[in-house]
mmCIF file of C-alpha atoms in Angstrom:
data_model
loop_
_atom_site.group_PDB
_atom_site.id
_atom_site.type_symbol
_atom_site.label_atom_id
_atom_site.label_comp_id
_atom_site.label_asym_id
_atom_site.label_seq_id
_atom_site.Cartn_x
_atom_site.Cartn_y
_atom_site.Cartn_z
ATOM 1 C CA MET A 1 -0.114 -0.040 0.068
ATOM 2 C CA THR A 2 2.876 2.419 0.989
ATOM 3 C CA VAL A 3 4.240 1.725 -2.573
ATOM 4 C CA LEU A 4 1.027 2.297 -4.402
ATOM 5 C CA LYS A 5 0.677 5.530 -2.419
ATOM 6 C CA ARG A 6 4.186 6.571 -3.217
ATOM 7 C CA TYR A 7 3.833 6.222 -6.786
ATOM 8 C CA SER A 8 0.340 7.438 -7.021
ATOM 9 C CA HIS A 9 1.618 10.679 -5.394
ATOM 10 C CA LEU A 10 4.703 10.740 -8.037
ATOM 11 C CA TYR A 11 2.439 10.207 -11.024
ATOM 12 C CA ILE A 12 0.247 13.288 -9.887
ATOM 13 C CA GLN A 13 3.271 15.458 -9.607
ATOM 14 C CA PHE A 14 4.452 14.283 -13.142
ATOM 15 C CA LEU A 15 0.517 15.108 -14.336
ATOM 16 C CA LYS A 16 0.576 18.573 -12.535
ATOM 17 C CA ASN A 17 3.866 19.589 -14.762
ATOM 18 C CA HIS A 18 2.086 18.131 -17.791
ATOM 19 C CA LEU A 19 -1.066 20.052 -17.266
ATOM 20 C CA LYS A 20 1.029 23.271 -16.693
ATOM 21 C CA MET A 21 2.544 22.791 -20.077
ATOM 22 C CA MET A 22 -0.776 22.266 -21.686
ATOM 23 C CA ILE A 23 -2.145 25.547 -20.186
ATOM 24 C CA GLU A 24 0.744 27.187 -21.493
ATOM 25 C CA TYR A 25 0.648 25.893 -25.057
ATOM 26 C CA LYS A 26 -2.986 26.371 -25.656
ATOM 27 C CA LEU A 27 -2.578 26.500 -29.385
ATOM 28 C CA ASP A 28 -0.894 23.304 -29.671
ATOM 29 C CA PHE A 29 -3.619 21.670 -27.637
ATOM 30 C CA LEU A 30 -6.293 23.061 -29.775
ATOM 31 C CA ILE A 31 -4.397 21.956 -33.128
ATOM 32 C CA GLY A 32 -4.358 18.640 -31.985
ATOM 33 C CA MET A 33 -7.921 18.496 -30.851
ATOM 34 C CA THR A 34 -8.852 19.765 -34.271
ATOM 35 C CA SER A 35 -6.669 17.191 -36.142
ATOM 36 C CA LEU A 36 -8.161 14.482 -34.238
ATOM 37 C CA PHE A 37 -11.722 15.644 -34.878
ATOM 38 C CA ILE A 38 -10.842 15.850 -38.744
ATOM 39 C CA SER A 39 -9.038 12.387 -38.613
ATOM 40 C CA GLN A 40 -12.139 10.797 -36.817
ATOM 41 C CA GLY A 41 -14.733 12.684 -38.794
ATOM 42 C CA THR A 42 -13.196 11.417 -42.242
ATOM 43 C CA ALA A 43 -13.140 7.987 -41.068
ATOM 44 C CA ILE A 44 -17.025 8.621 -40.155
ATOM 45 C CA LEU A 45 -17.983 10.244 -43.202
ATOM 46 C CA PHE A 46 -16.386 7.170 -45.068
ATOM 47 C CA ILE A 47 -18.715 4.722 -43.244
ATOM 48 C CA GLY A 48 -21.441 7.088 -44.052
ATOM 49 C CA PHE A 49 -20.794 7.369 -47.652
ATOM 50 C CA VAL A 50 -20.675 3.375 -47.707
ATOM 51 C CA PHE A 51 -23.935 3.195 -46.001
ATOM 52 C CA ASN A 52 -25.638 5.654 -48.488
ATOM 53 C CA HIS A 53 -25.346 2.483 -50.950
ATOM 54 C CA ILE A 54 -26.209 -0.155 -48.820
ATOM 55 C CA GLN A 55 -28.726 -0.694 -45.984
ATOM 56 C CA GLN A 56 -26.412 -3.320 -43.770
ATOM 57 C CA LEU A 57 -22.898 -4.499 -43.894
ATOM 58 C CA ASN A 58 -23.321 -8.428 -43.574
ATOM 59 C CA GLY A 59 -26.089 -7.887 -40.902
ATOM 60 C CA TRP A 60 -24.675 -4.871 -39.228
ATOM 61 C CA SER A 61 -26.335 -1.176 -39.353
ATOM 62 C CA PHE A 62 -24.394 2.054 -39.543
ATOM 63 C CA TYR A 63 -25.085 3.038 -35.926
ATOM 64 C CA GLU A 64 -23.995 -0.606 -34.632
ATOM 65 C CA ILE A 65 -20.833 0.046 -36.552
ATOM 66 C CA LEU A 66 -20.385 3.255 -35.106
ATOM 67 C CA PHE A 67 -20.842 1.801 -31.588
ATOM 68 C CA ILE A 68 -17.968 -0.381 -32.302
ATOM 69 C CA PHE A 69 -15.938 2.700 -33.561
ATOM 70 C CA GLY A 70 -16.635 4.286 -30.601
ATOM 71 C CA ILE A 71 -15.395 1.812 -28.067
ATOM 72 C CA ALA A 72 -12.326 1.502 -30.162
ATOM 73 C CA SER A 73 -11.926 5.465 -29.896
ATOM 74 C CA CYS A 74 -12.185 5.251 -26.017
ATOM 75 C CA GLY A 75 -9.917 2.819 -25.626
ATOM 76 C CA ARG A 76 -7.295 4.332 -28.136
ATOM 77 C CA ALA A 77 -7.551 7.396 -25.799
ATOM 78 C CA ILE A 78 -6.794 5.655 -22.851
ATOM 79 C CA HIS A 79 -3.566 4.369 -24.466
ATOM 80 C CA GLN A 80 -2.878 7.786 -26.187
ATOM 81 C CA VAL A 81 -2.996 10.059 -23.078
ATOM 82 C CA PHE A 82 -1.321 7.917 -20.431
ATOM 83 C CA PHE A 83 0.979 5.506 -22.605
ATOM 84 C CA ASP A 84 1.889 7.338 -25.747
ATOM 85 C CA ASN A 85 5.503 7.471 -24.592
ATOM 86 C CA LEU A 86 5.784 3.847 -25.408
ATOM 87 C CA TRP A 87 6.262 4.688 -29.085
ATOM 88 C CA MET A 88 9.425 6.642 -28.256
ATOM 89 C CA ILE A 89 11.472 4.390 -26.240
ATOM 90 C CA GLY A 90 13.834 3.539 -28.912
ATOM 91 C CA ALA A 91 14.163 6.968 -30.608
ATOM 92 C CA ASN A 92 13.949 9.297 -27.548
ATOM 93 C CA TYR A 93 15.485 6.995 -24.778
ATOM 94 C CA ILE A 94 17.639 4.108 -25.890
ATOM 95 C CA ARG A 95 19.352 5.215 -28.950
ATOM 96 C CA PRO A 96 20.636 8.564 -27.440
ATOM 97 C CA GLY A 97 21.379 7.009 -24.217
ATOM 98 C CA ASN A 98 18.417 8.670 -22.026
ATOM 99 C CA PHE A 99 17.276 5.435 -20.959
ATOM 100 C CA ASP A 100 20.429 5.155 -18.441
ATOM 101 C CA ARG A 101 18.645 7.988 -16.678
ATOM 102 C CA LEU A 102 15.612 5.934 -15.931
ATOM 103 C CA MET A 103 17.855 3.109 -14.793
ATOM 104 C CA VAL A 104 19.534 4.984 -12.094
ATOM 105 C CA ARG A 105 16.524 6.827 -10.386
ATOM 106 C CA PRO A 106 14.875 4.847 -7.490
ATOM 107 C CA VAL A 107 11.583 4.423 -9.334
ATOM 108 C CA ASN A 108 10.439 1.527 -11.709
ATOM 109 C CA PRO A 109 11.730 2.317 -15.319
ATOM 110 C CA LEU A 110 8.299 1.457 -16.962
ATOM 111 C CA PHE A 111 6.402 3.719 -14.362
ATOM 112 C CA HIS A 112 8.948 6.404 -15.305
ATOM 113 C CA LEU A 113 8.913 6.020 -18.946
ATOM 114 C CA VAL A 114 4.980 6.278 -18.929
ATOM 115 C CA ALA A 115 4.943 9.226 -16.556
ATOM 116 C CA ASP A 116 7.461 11.311 -18.667
ATOM 117 C CA LYS A 117 4.562 12.197 -21.331
ATOM 118 C CA VAL A 118 0.924 12.934 -21.268
ATOM 119 C CA ASN A 119 -0.436 13.368 -24.476
ATOM 120 C CA GLN A 120 -3.089 15.887 -24.436
ATOM 121 C CA ASP A 121 -4.265 14.907 -28.209
ATOM 122 C CA GLY A 122 -5.818 11.893 -26.334
ATOM 123 C CA PHE A 123 -8.556 13.743 -24.344
ATOM 124 C CA GLY A 124 -9.770 14.864 -27.899
ATOM 125 C CA GLN A 125 -9.928 11.208 -28.912
ATOM 126 C CA LEU A 126 -11.641 10.415 -25.622
ATOM 127 C CA LEU A 127 -14.377 13.045 -26.260
ATOM 128 C CA ILE A 128 -15.098 11.991 -29.674
ATOM 129 C CA GLY A 129 -15.362 8.370 -28.585
ATOM 130 C CA MET A 130 -17.898 9.264 -26.029
ATOM 131 C CA ILE A 131 -19.748 11.133 -28.630
ATOM 132 C CA ILE A 132 -19.839 8.412 -30.971
ATOM 133 C CA LEU A 133 -20.806 6.029 -28.432
ATOM 134 C CA THR A 134 -23.657 8.108 -26.909
ATOM 135 C CA THR A 135 -25.089 9.006 -30.426
ATOM 136 C CA ALA A 136 -24.759 5.491 -31.297
ATOM 137 C CA ALA A 137 -26.551 3.887 -28.434
ATOM 138 C CA MET A 138 -29.408 6.198 -28.688
ATOM 139 C CA HIS A 139 -29.966 5.108 -32.552
ATOM 140 C CA ILE A 140 -29.888 1.598 -31.816
ATOM 141 C CA ASP A 141 -31.866 1.797 -28.702
ATOM 142 C CA LEU A 142 -29.779 0.218 -26.159
ATOM 143 C CA SER A 143 -30.967 0.670 -22.683
ATOM 144 C CA PHE A 144 -28.395 1.484 -20.043
ATOM 145 C CA GLY A 145 -29.030 0.922 -16.389
ATOM 146 C CA VAL A 146 -26.225 1.462 -13.964
ATOM 147 C CA LEU A 147 -24.921 -1.826 -14.469
ATOM 148 C CA GLU A 148 -24.797 -1.554 -18.012
ATOM 149 C CA ILE A 149 -22.863 1.535 -17.651
ATOM 150 C CA LEU A 150 -20.564 0.131 -15.275
ATOM 151 C CA LEU A 151 -19.998 -3.010 -17.684
ATOM 152 C CA LEU A 152 -19.492 -0.662 -20.452
ATOM 153 C CA LEU A 153 -16.616 1.270 -18.595
ATOM 154 C CA LEU A 154 -15.074 -1.992 -17.727
ATOM 155 C CA MET A 155 -15.079 -2.744 -21.420
ATOM 156 C CA VAL A 156 -13.448 0.573 -22.451
ATOM 157 C CA VAL A 157 -10.759 0.033 -19.704
ATOM 158 C CA SER A 158 -9.996 -3.325 -20.878
ATOM 159 C CA SER A 159 -9.829 -2.068 -24.472
ATOM 160 C CA GLY A 160 -7.205 0.572 -23.245
ATOM 161 C CA LEU A 161 -5.281 -1.945 -21.437
ATOM 162 C CA ILE A 162 -5.319 -4.215 -24.476
ATOM 163 C CA PHE A 163 -3.853 -1.536 -26.430
ATOM 164 C CA VAL A 164 -1.229 -0.547 -23.921
ATOM 165 C CA ALA A 165 -0.198 -4.292 -23.617
ATOM 166 C CA ILE A 166 0.339 -5.225 -27.276
ATOM 167 C CA ASN A 167 2.198 -1.719 -27.725
ATOM 168 C CA LEU A 168 4.680 -2.388 -24.604
ATOM 169 C CA ILE A 169 5.310 -6.130 -26.144
ATOM 170 C CA PHE A 170 6.509 -4.765 -29.382
ATOM 171 C CA ALA A 171 8.087 -1.457 -27.720
ATOM 172 C CA THR A 172 10.378 -3.973 -25.600
ATOM 173 C CA LEU A 173 11.926 -5.262 -28.733
ATOM 174 C CA SER A 174 13.847 -1.706 -28.732
ATOM 175 C CA PHE A 175 16.146 -3.568 -26.335
ATOM 176 C CA TRP A 176 17.488 -5.621 -28.983
ATOM 177 C CA MET A 177 16.720 -3.679 -32.029
ATOM 178 C CA VAL A 178 17.485 -0.127 -30.604
ATOM 179 C CA ASP A 179 14.287 1.148 -32.401
ATOM 180 C CA SER A 180 11.182 -1.020 -33.019
ATOM 181 C CA MET A 181 9.119 1.963 -33.953
ATOM 182 C CA PRO A 182 8.392 0.622 -37.377
ATOM 183 C CA ILE A 183 7.137 -2.894 -36.181
ATOM 184 C CA ILE A 184 5.004 -1.018 -33.220
ATOM 185 C CA PHE A 185 3.543 1.149 -36.220
ATOM 186 C CA ALA A 186 2.615 -1.805 -38.436
ATOM 187 C CA VAL A 187 1.163 -3.755 -35.589
ATOM 188 C CA HIS A 188 -0.815 -1.015 -34.333
ATOM 189 C CA SER A 189 -2.133 -0.313 -38.087
ATOM 190 C CA VAL A 190 -4.105 -3.916 -37.814
ATOM 191 C CA SER A 191 -6.036 -2.357 -34.979
ATOM 192 C CA ASP A 192 -7.946 -0.632 -37.721
ATOM 193 C CA PHE A 193 -9.427 -3.837 -38.705
ATOM 194 C CA ALA A 194 -10.843 -3.844 -35.258
ATOM 195 C CA ARG A 195 -13.094 -0.748 -35.551
ATOM 196 C CA TYR A 196 -15.393 -2.787 -37.932
ATOM 197 C CA PRO A 197 -17.207 -6.129 -37.420
ATOM 198 C CA ILE A 198 -14.761 -8.715 -37.785
ATOM 199 C CA THR A 199 -17.461 -11.000 -39.395
ATOM 200 C CA ILE A 200 -16.718 -9.236 -42.407
ATOM 201 C CA TYR A 201 -13.378 -10.442 -42.703
ATOM 202 C CA HIS A 202 -12.054 -13.824 -43.925
ATOM 203 C CA THR A 203 -11.508 -16.558 -41.067
ATOM 204 C CA SER A 204 -7.750 -16.194 -40.980
ATOM 205 C CA ILE A 205 -7.943 -12.391 -40.019
ATOM 206 C CA ARG A 206 -10.804 -13.239 -37.492
ATOM 207 C CA PHE A 207 -8.345 -15.618 -35.814
ATOM 208 C CA LEU A 208 -5.567 -13.126 -35.970
ATOM 209 C CA LEU A 209 -7.576 -10.522 -34.385
ATOM 210 C CA THR A 210 -8.857 -12.820 -31.951
ATOM 211 C CA TRP A 211 -5.983 -14.986 -30.740
ATOM 212 C CA ILE A 212 -2.969 -13.818 -31.981
ATOM 213 C CA VAL A 213 -2.824 -9.998 -31.965
ATOM 214 C CA PRO A 214 -6.342 -9.600 -29.937
ATOM 215 C CA TYR A 215 -7.371 -6.391 -31.291
ATOM 216 C CA GLY A 216 -10.925 -7.774 -31.587
ATOM 217 C CA PHE A 217 -11.205 -7.449 -27.978
ATOM 218 C CA THR A 218 -10.501 -3.888 -27.992
ATOM 219 C CA ALA A 219 -13.678 -2.907 -29.891
ATOM 220 C CA PHE A 220 -15.710 -5.551 -31.586
ATOM 221 C CA TYR A 221 -16.192 -7.955 -28.661
ATOM 222 C CA PRO A 222 -16.903 -5.470 -26.020
ATOM 223 C CA SER A 223 -19.474 -4.141 -28.492
ATOM 224 C CA ALA A 224 -20.970 -7.025 -29.539
ATOM 225 C CA TYR A 225 -22.037 -7.935 -25.702
ATOM 226 C CA PHE A 226 -24.305 -4.997 -25.835
ATOM 227 C CA ILE A 227 -25.788 -5.935 -29.347
ATOM 228 C CA ASP A 228 -28.478 -8.665 -29.226
ATOM 229 C CA HIS A 229 -28.189 -10.265 -32.779
ATOM 230 C CA SER A 230 -24.259 -10.204 -32.696
ATOM 231 C CA GLY A 231 -23.891 -13.749 -31.444
ATOM 232 C CA PHE A 232 -20.646 -13.009 -29.628
ATOM 233 C CA GLN A 233 -21.894 -12.233 -25.967
ATOM 234 C CA ASN A 234 -20.191 -15.458 -24.613
ATOM 235 C CA THR A 235 -16.654 -14.441 -26.102
ATOM 236 C CA ALA A 236 -17.379 -10.733 -25.331
ATOM 237 C CA ILE A 237 -17.502 -11.699 -21.438
ATOM 238 C CA PHE A 238 -13.739 -12.624 -21.703
ATOM 239 C CA THR A 239 -12.855 -9.213 -22.651
ATOM 240 C CA PRO A 240 -11.477 -8.251 -19.359
ATOM 241 C CA LEU A 241 -9.633 -11.417 -18.613
ATOM 242 C CA VAL A 242 -7.985 -11.111 -22.146
ATOM 243 C CA ALA A 243 -6.886 -7.697 -20.784
ATOM 244 C CA ILE A 244 -5.016 -8.931 -17.420
ATOM 245 C CA VAL A 245 -3.515 -11.700 -19.193
ATOM 246 C CA ILE A 246 -1.918 -9.960 -22.044
ATOM 247 C CA SER A 247 -1.049 -7.418 -19.616
ATOM 248 C CA VAL A 248 1.015 -9.831 -17.448
ATOM 249 C CA ILE A 249 2.704 -11.215 -20.429
ATOM 250 C CA ALA A 250 3.404 -7.878 -21.893
ATOM 251 C CA TYR A 251 5.128 -6.939 -18.461
ATOM 252 C CA LEU A 252 6.778 -10.197 -17.850
ATOM 253 C CA PHE A 253 8.331 -9.694 -21.607
ATOM 254 C CA TRP A 254 9.215 -5.911 -20.830
ATOM 255 C CA ASN A 255 11.258 -7.283 -17.462
ATOM 256 C CA ARG A 256 13.002 -9.689 -19.788
ATOM 257 C CA GLY A 257 13.913 -6.982 -22.149
ATOM 258 C CA LEU A 258 14.951 -4.923 -19.259
ATOM 259 C CA ARG A 259 17.486 -7.362 -18.119
ATOM 260 C CA SER A 260 18.681 -7.779 -21.653
ATOM 261 C CA PHE A 261 19.524 -3.807 -21.780
ATOM 262 C CA GLU A 262 23.294 -2.717 -22.357
ATOM 263 C CA SER A 263 24.018 0.756 -21.513
ATOM 264 C CA THR A 264 25.211 3.082 -24.607
ATOM 265 C CA GLY A 265 28.651 3.273 -22.237
ATOM 266 C CA SER A 266 28.634 -0.268 -21.991
#
């Protein structure tokens, strides 16, 4: 409990500094928010354009797909706000020798790496995701009580943890490759497939998104729990378990990479 209290206090101090920077550079924050709105809006317009020509996509309506899209956006936002620095471990820390600084300080190096950056653009992503989720839920007549809202929050948090864990696994490769950014980017791009019903894809892609790189549990499966005709409710309930298991695997792999790290001075 003392350790948890200490790290909570430390993170709050890091967060305060980041918030001060956000207030000081308001224009950067607004530009980031605007670019996210444009990016997400373009994706939604594309989906809308497709549905101007069809009524359903393999049995899924426009607003049902928006619901999936909204959960994906909220999950990505958790990763983007609090864990965005994982992308930069190779380029900003290992390659220039800055990771040594994290190793000699009396805090967990992963905690320090994560706390070193808060990406304010992610707040825009979260806002967009919440708007999309609310709009979609209203149009597909989902009835939400307190229990359903709590379950939805659990699914969104689980989605975020899965995004983080997958990125951490591939970011850890930087301990051997110096910079694994291209691999992280390539794998993260696969998550775009999960923003749509995976039933529209070939069986091999469904298997990949479910059991190899489980991005399916970041959007489709959590959404399927709330949509009656999906037929995937039994799989969807495993979303929190998948998040826990892959997070443990990612952290163990991180520790393995940490033991292999050689300082630039070595």
